[in-house]
Every structure is written in C-alpha cells, then in structure tokens.
Short mmCIF file of C-alpha atoms in Angstrom, two decimals:
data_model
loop_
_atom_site.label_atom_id
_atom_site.label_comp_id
_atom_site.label_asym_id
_atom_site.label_seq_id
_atom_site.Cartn_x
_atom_site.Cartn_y
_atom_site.Cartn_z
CA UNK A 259 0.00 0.00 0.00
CA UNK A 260 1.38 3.20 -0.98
CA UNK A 261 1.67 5.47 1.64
CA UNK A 262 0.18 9.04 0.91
CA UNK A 263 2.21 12.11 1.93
CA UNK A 264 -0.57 14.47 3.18
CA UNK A 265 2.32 17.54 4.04
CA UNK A 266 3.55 16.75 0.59
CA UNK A 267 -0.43 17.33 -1.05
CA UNK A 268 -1.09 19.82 0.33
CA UNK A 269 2.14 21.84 -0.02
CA UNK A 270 1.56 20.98 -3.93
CA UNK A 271 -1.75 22.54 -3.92
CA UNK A 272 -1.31 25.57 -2.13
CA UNK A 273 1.71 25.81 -4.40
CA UNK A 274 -0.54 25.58 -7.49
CA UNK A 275 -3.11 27.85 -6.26
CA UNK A 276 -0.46 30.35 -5.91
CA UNK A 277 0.58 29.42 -9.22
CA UNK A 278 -3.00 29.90 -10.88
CA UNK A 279 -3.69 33.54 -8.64
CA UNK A 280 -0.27 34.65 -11.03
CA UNK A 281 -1.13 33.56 -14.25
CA UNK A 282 -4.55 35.12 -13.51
CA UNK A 283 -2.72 38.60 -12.28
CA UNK A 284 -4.05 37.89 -8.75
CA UNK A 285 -0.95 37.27 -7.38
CA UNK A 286 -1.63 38.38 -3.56
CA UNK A 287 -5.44 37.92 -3.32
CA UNK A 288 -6.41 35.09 -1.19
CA UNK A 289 -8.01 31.88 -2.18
CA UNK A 290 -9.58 29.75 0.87
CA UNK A 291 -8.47 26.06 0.55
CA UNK A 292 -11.46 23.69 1.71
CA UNK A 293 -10.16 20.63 2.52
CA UNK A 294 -13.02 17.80 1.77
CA UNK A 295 -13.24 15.00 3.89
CA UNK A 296 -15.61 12.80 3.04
CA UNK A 297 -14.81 9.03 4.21
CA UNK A 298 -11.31 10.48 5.34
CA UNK A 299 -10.93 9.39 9.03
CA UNK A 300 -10.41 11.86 12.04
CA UNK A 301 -6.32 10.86 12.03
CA UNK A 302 -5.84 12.27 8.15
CA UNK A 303 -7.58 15.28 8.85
CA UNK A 304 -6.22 16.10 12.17
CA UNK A 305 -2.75 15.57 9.95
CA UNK A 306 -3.69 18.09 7.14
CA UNK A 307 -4.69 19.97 10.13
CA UNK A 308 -1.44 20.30 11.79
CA UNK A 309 0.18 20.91 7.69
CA UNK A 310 -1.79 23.97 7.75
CA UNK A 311 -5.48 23.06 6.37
CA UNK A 312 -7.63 25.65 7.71
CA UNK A 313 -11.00 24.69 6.48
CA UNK A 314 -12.61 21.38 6.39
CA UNK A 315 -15.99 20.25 4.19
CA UNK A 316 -17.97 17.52 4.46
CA UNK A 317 -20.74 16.37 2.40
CA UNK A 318 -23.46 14.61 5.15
CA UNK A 319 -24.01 16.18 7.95
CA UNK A 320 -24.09 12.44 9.60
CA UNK A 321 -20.21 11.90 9.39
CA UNK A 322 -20.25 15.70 10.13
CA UNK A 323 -21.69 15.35 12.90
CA UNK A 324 -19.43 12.50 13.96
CA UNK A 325 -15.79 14.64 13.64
CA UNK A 326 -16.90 17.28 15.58
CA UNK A 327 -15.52 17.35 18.86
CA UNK A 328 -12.78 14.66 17.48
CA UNK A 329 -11.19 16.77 15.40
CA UNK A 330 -8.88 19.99 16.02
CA UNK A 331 -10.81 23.25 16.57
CA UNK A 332 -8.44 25.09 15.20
CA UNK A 333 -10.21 24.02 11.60
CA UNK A 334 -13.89 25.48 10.71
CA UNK A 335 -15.89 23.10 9.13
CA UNK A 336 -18.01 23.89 5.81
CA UNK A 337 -21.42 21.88 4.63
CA UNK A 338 -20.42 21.63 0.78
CA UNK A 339 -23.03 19.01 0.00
CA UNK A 340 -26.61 18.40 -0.62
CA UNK A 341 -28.35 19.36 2.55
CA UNK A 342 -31.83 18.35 3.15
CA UNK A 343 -33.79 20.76 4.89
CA UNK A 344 -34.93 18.44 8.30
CA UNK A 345 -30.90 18.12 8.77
CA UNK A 346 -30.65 22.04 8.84
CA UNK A 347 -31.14 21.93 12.74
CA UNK A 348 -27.98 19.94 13.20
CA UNK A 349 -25.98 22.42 11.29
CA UNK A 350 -26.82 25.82 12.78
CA UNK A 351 -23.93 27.02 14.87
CA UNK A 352 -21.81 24.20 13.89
CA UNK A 353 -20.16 25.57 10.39
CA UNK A 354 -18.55 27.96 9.16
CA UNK A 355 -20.23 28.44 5.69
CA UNK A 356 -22.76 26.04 4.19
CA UNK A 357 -22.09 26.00 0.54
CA UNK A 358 -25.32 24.39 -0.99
CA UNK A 359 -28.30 26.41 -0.53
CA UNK A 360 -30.78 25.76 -3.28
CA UNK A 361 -34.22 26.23 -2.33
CA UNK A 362 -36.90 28.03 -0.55
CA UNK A 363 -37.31 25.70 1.66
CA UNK A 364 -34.16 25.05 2.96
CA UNK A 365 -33.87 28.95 2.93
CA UNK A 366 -37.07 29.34 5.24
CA UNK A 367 -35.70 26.53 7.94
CA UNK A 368 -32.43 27.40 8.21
CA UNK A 369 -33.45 30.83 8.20
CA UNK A 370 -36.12 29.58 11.99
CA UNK A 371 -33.74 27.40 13.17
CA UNK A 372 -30.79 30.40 13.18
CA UNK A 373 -33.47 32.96 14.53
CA UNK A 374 -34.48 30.21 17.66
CA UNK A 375 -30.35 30.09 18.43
CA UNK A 376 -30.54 33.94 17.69
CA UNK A 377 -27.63 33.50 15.12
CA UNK A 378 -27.05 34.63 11.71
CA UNK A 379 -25.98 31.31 9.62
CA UNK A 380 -23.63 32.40 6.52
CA UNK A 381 -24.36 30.73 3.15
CA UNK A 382 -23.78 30.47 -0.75
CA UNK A 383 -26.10 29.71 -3.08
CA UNK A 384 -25.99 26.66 -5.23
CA UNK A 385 -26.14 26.80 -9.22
CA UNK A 386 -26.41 24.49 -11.66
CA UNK A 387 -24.44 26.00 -14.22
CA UNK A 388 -24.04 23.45 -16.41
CA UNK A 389 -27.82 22.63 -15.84
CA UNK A 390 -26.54 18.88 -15.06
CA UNK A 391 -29.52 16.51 -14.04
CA UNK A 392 -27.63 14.71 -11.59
CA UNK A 393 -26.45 17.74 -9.80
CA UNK A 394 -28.34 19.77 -7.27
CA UNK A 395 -28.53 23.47 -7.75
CA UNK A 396 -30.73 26.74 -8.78
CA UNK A 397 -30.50 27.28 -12.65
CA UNK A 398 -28.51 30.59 -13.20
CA UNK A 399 -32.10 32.80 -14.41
CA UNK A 400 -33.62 31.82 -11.29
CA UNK A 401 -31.20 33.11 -8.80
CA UNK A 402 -32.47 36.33 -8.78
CA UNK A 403 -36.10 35.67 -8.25
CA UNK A 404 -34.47 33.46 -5.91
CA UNK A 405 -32.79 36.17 -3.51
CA UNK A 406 -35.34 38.25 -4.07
CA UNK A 407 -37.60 35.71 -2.49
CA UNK A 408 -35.75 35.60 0.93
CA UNK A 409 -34.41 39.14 1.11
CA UNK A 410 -36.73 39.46 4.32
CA UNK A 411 -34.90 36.06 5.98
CA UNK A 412 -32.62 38.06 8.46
CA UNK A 413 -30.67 35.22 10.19
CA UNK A 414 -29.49 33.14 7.19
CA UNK A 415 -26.60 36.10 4.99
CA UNK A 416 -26.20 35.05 1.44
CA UNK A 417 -22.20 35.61 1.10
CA UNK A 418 -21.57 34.62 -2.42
CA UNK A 419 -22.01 31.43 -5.11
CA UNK A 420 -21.05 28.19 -5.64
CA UNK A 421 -21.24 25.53 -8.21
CA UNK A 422 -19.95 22.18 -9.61
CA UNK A 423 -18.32 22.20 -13.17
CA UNK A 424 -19.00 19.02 -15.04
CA UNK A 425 -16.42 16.26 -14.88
CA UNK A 426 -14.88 16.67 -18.14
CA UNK A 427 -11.32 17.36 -19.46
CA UNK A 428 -12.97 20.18 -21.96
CA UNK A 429 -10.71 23.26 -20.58
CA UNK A 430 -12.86 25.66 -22.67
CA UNK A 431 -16.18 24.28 -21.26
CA UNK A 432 -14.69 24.24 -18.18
CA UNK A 433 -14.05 28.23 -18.68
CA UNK A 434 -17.50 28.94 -19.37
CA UNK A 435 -18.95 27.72 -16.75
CA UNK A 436 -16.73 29.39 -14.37
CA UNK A 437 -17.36 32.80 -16.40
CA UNK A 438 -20.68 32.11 -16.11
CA UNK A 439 -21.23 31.80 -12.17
CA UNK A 440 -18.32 34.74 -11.84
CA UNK A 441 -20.02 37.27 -14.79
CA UNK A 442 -24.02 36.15 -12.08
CA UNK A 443 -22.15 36.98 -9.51
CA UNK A 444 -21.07 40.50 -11.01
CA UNK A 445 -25.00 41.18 -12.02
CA UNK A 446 -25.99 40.20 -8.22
CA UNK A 447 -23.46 42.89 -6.55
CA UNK A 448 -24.79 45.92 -9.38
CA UNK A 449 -27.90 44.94 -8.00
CA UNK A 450 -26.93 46.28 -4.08
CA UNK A 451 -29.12 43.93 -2.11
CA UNK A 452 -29.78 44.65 0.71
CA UNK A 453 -27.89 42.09 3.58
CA UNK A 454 -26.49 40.06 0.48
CA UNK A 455 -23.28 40.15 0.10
CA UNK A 456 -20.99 38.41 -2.92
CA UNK A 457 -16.89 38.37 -1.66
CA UNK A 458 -17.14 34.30 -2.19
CA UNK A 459 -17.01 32.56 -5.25
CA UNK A 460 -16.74 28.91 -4.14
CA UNK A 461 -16.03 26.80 -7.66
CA UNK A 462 -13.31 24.45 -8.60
CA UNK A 463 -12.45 20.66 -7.14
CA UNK A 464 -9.16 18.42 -7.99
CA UNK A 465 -9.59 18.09 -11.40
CA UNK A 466 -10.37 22.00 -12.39
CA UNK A 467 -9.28 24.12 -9.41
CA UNK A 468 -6.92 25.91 -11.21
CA UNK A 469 -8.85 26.88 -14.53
CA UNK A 470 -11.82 27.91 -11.58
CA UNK A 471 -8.80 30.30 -9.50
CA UNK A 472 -7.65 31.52 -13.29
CA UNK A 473 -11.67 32.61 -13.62
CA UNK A 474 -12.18 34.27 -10.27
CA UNK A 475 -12.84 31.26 -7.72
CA UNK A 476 -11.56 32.50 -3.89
CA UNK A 477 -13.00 29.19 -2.75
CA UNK A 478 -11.97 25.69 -4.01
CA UNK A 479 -13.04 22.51 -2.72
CA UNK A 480 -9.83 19.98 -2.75
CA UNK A 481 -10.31 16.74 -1.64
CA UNK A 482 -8.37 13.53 -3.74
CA UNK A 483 -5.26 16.23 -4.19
CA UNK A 484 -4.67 15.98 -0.80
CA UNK A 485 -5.71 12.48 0.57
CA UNK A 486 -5.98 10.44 -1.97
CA UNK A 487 -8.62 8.47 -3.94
CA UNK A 488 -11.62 8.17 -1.68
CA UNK A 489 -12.81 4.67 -0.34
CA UNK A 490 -16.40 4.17 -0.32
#
C-alpha cells in the first residue's frame, strides 16, 4: 500500500493555487483552501490539520456530525453538499459556511432554526451552471427571483455562489462555466441587495481548481489532491 504524503499534497496545492492567482494577475489575493473529507478518518484530517489546512468540508451532515468534537478546533468546518432541509437543525452554529443552498425551503428553515439560536448562519447559493440533471442546484435565471424571495430572511446572509463544473477534461467548457457563475455573480453585486453580500465565489475541485482560480474562484473545494482516492 502506498503510503500518501498528506504535508507533501497539500504543499503541492497551495503551491498551485499560488501558481494559478499569477497567471490570472491575482498574485496576492487570497483563495480559501477547503479541505473535503468525506470518508477520510479523524487521524488524516487532524494531519492536514497540523500541515496547515484551515477549512474542512464535508458532504453529510451524519459523518459531520461524527468529527466534531474529534477533530482539532483550530479548523472550521463547511457543509459543501446536498443538505436536506430536516438536517438544517444539526448544522446551525456548527459551520462555518454552508455551501449548498438551493431552495426556498431550505432557505425558510435554516433561516427559523438560526433565529431560535438567535444567530445569523452564513451561506452560498448553489447553481447548476451546467444545468446537469444529476447535480443539485438553482439554474442561473432563477437566482435572482431566488434572492429576491428571501431578502426578508434576516438570520441566514447570502455571502456569495457556488457551483460544480461538469467532470470533463474540456478546458474551454470548463471556462465557461466558471465565467458564467463569476459574470451572475457580477449582475448580483450591481444589483446592491440589501444584507447580500458576494466576496465568495466557491467553484473548482481536484480536477479543475486551477482553470476555476484563473476565472475568479476564492474558494476551491480539494479533496483527492490531498488524501488520496476516496474509499467508499
């Protein structure tokens, strides 16, 4: 079994995400690495911890749920995946940023359940870009209506946008939908909404982080890059 070198990963992606902010004439701005998780055990991330991972995401809230407390505080946790809206309750005041909202309805609870722990909860909104079927996420002409719609929700903040490129080795397609989600994100801050803010631009995984940093990404979700291919 080959042994993986999490200090060595992770040095090799921070190094190319300073790479991609240069080529991109960033060079200074800061990207947040999120560090996913999923089926990685307490151990490996208390490791990529201690290398200097600052930000760890998880897709259930179940196995979520079961790191906290077990792994080092030091590290905020992000919700990047699918979140149904009876597990909002077991999320409020335990992330940092949940990454996937995508629905009224999930709006509206997370919205009572951060009002009854008088908390503001700090979220992106999810688009389907690429306007996948399997993936989750508001088509891009109905984000609007969309924050429109829960403008009057004062204890969930909408801080920016996220979205999953398809898994494809098409650079240019790649681009576009990158361009796309950045050029939405332009139209939502022209708009000045009030209590929405856009500074994040969460976009970009293993294969396509740096084409999403080279297109505006702050955020990128790294997970295989740093511990290896998953076991499920």
């Amino acid at each position: 079994m080959i042994k993986i070198s999490i200090e060595k990963n992770l040095s090799t992606v921070v190094e190319n995400i300073e790479n991609a902010l240069s080529r991109s004439g960033r060079s200074g701005e800061d990207v947040q690495l999120v560090a996913v998780t999923k089926t990685v055990d307490v151990e490996r991330i208390n490791e990529a911890i201690k290398c200097g991972a600052k930000n760890i995401g998880e897709n259930r809230v179940q196995e979520l749920e079961s790191k906290i407390g077990k792994v080092d505080e030091s590290a905020n946790f992000h919700m990047i995946g699918h979140l149904q809206s009876n597990k909002a309750k077991d999320l409020v005041g335990k992330v940092k940023l949940i990454h996937s909202l995508d629905r009224p309805s999930l709006a509206k609870e997370l919205n009572k359940r951060s009002k009854r722990e008088n908390i503001v909860t700090d979220v992106l909104i999810q688009v389907n870009v690429s306007e996948e079927k399997t993936k989750f996420g508001l088509k891009t002409e109905a984000v609007l209506p969309f924050i429109e719609s829960i403008l009057d929700m004062d204890n969930i903040k909408v801080r920016g946008l996220m979205t999953m490129a398809p898994h494809i080795e098409d650079e240019d397609r790649l681009r576009e939908v990158f361009r796309e989600l950045y050029k939405l994100r332009e139209t939502i801050k022209d708009k000045n909404y009030k209590g929405i803010s856009m500074e994040y631009l969460s976009m970009g995984m293993t294969n396509d982080y740096e084409i999403a940093i080279e297109e505006g990404a702050n955020i990128v979700r790294v997970g295989r890059a740093i511990f290896g291919d998953r076991n499920y």
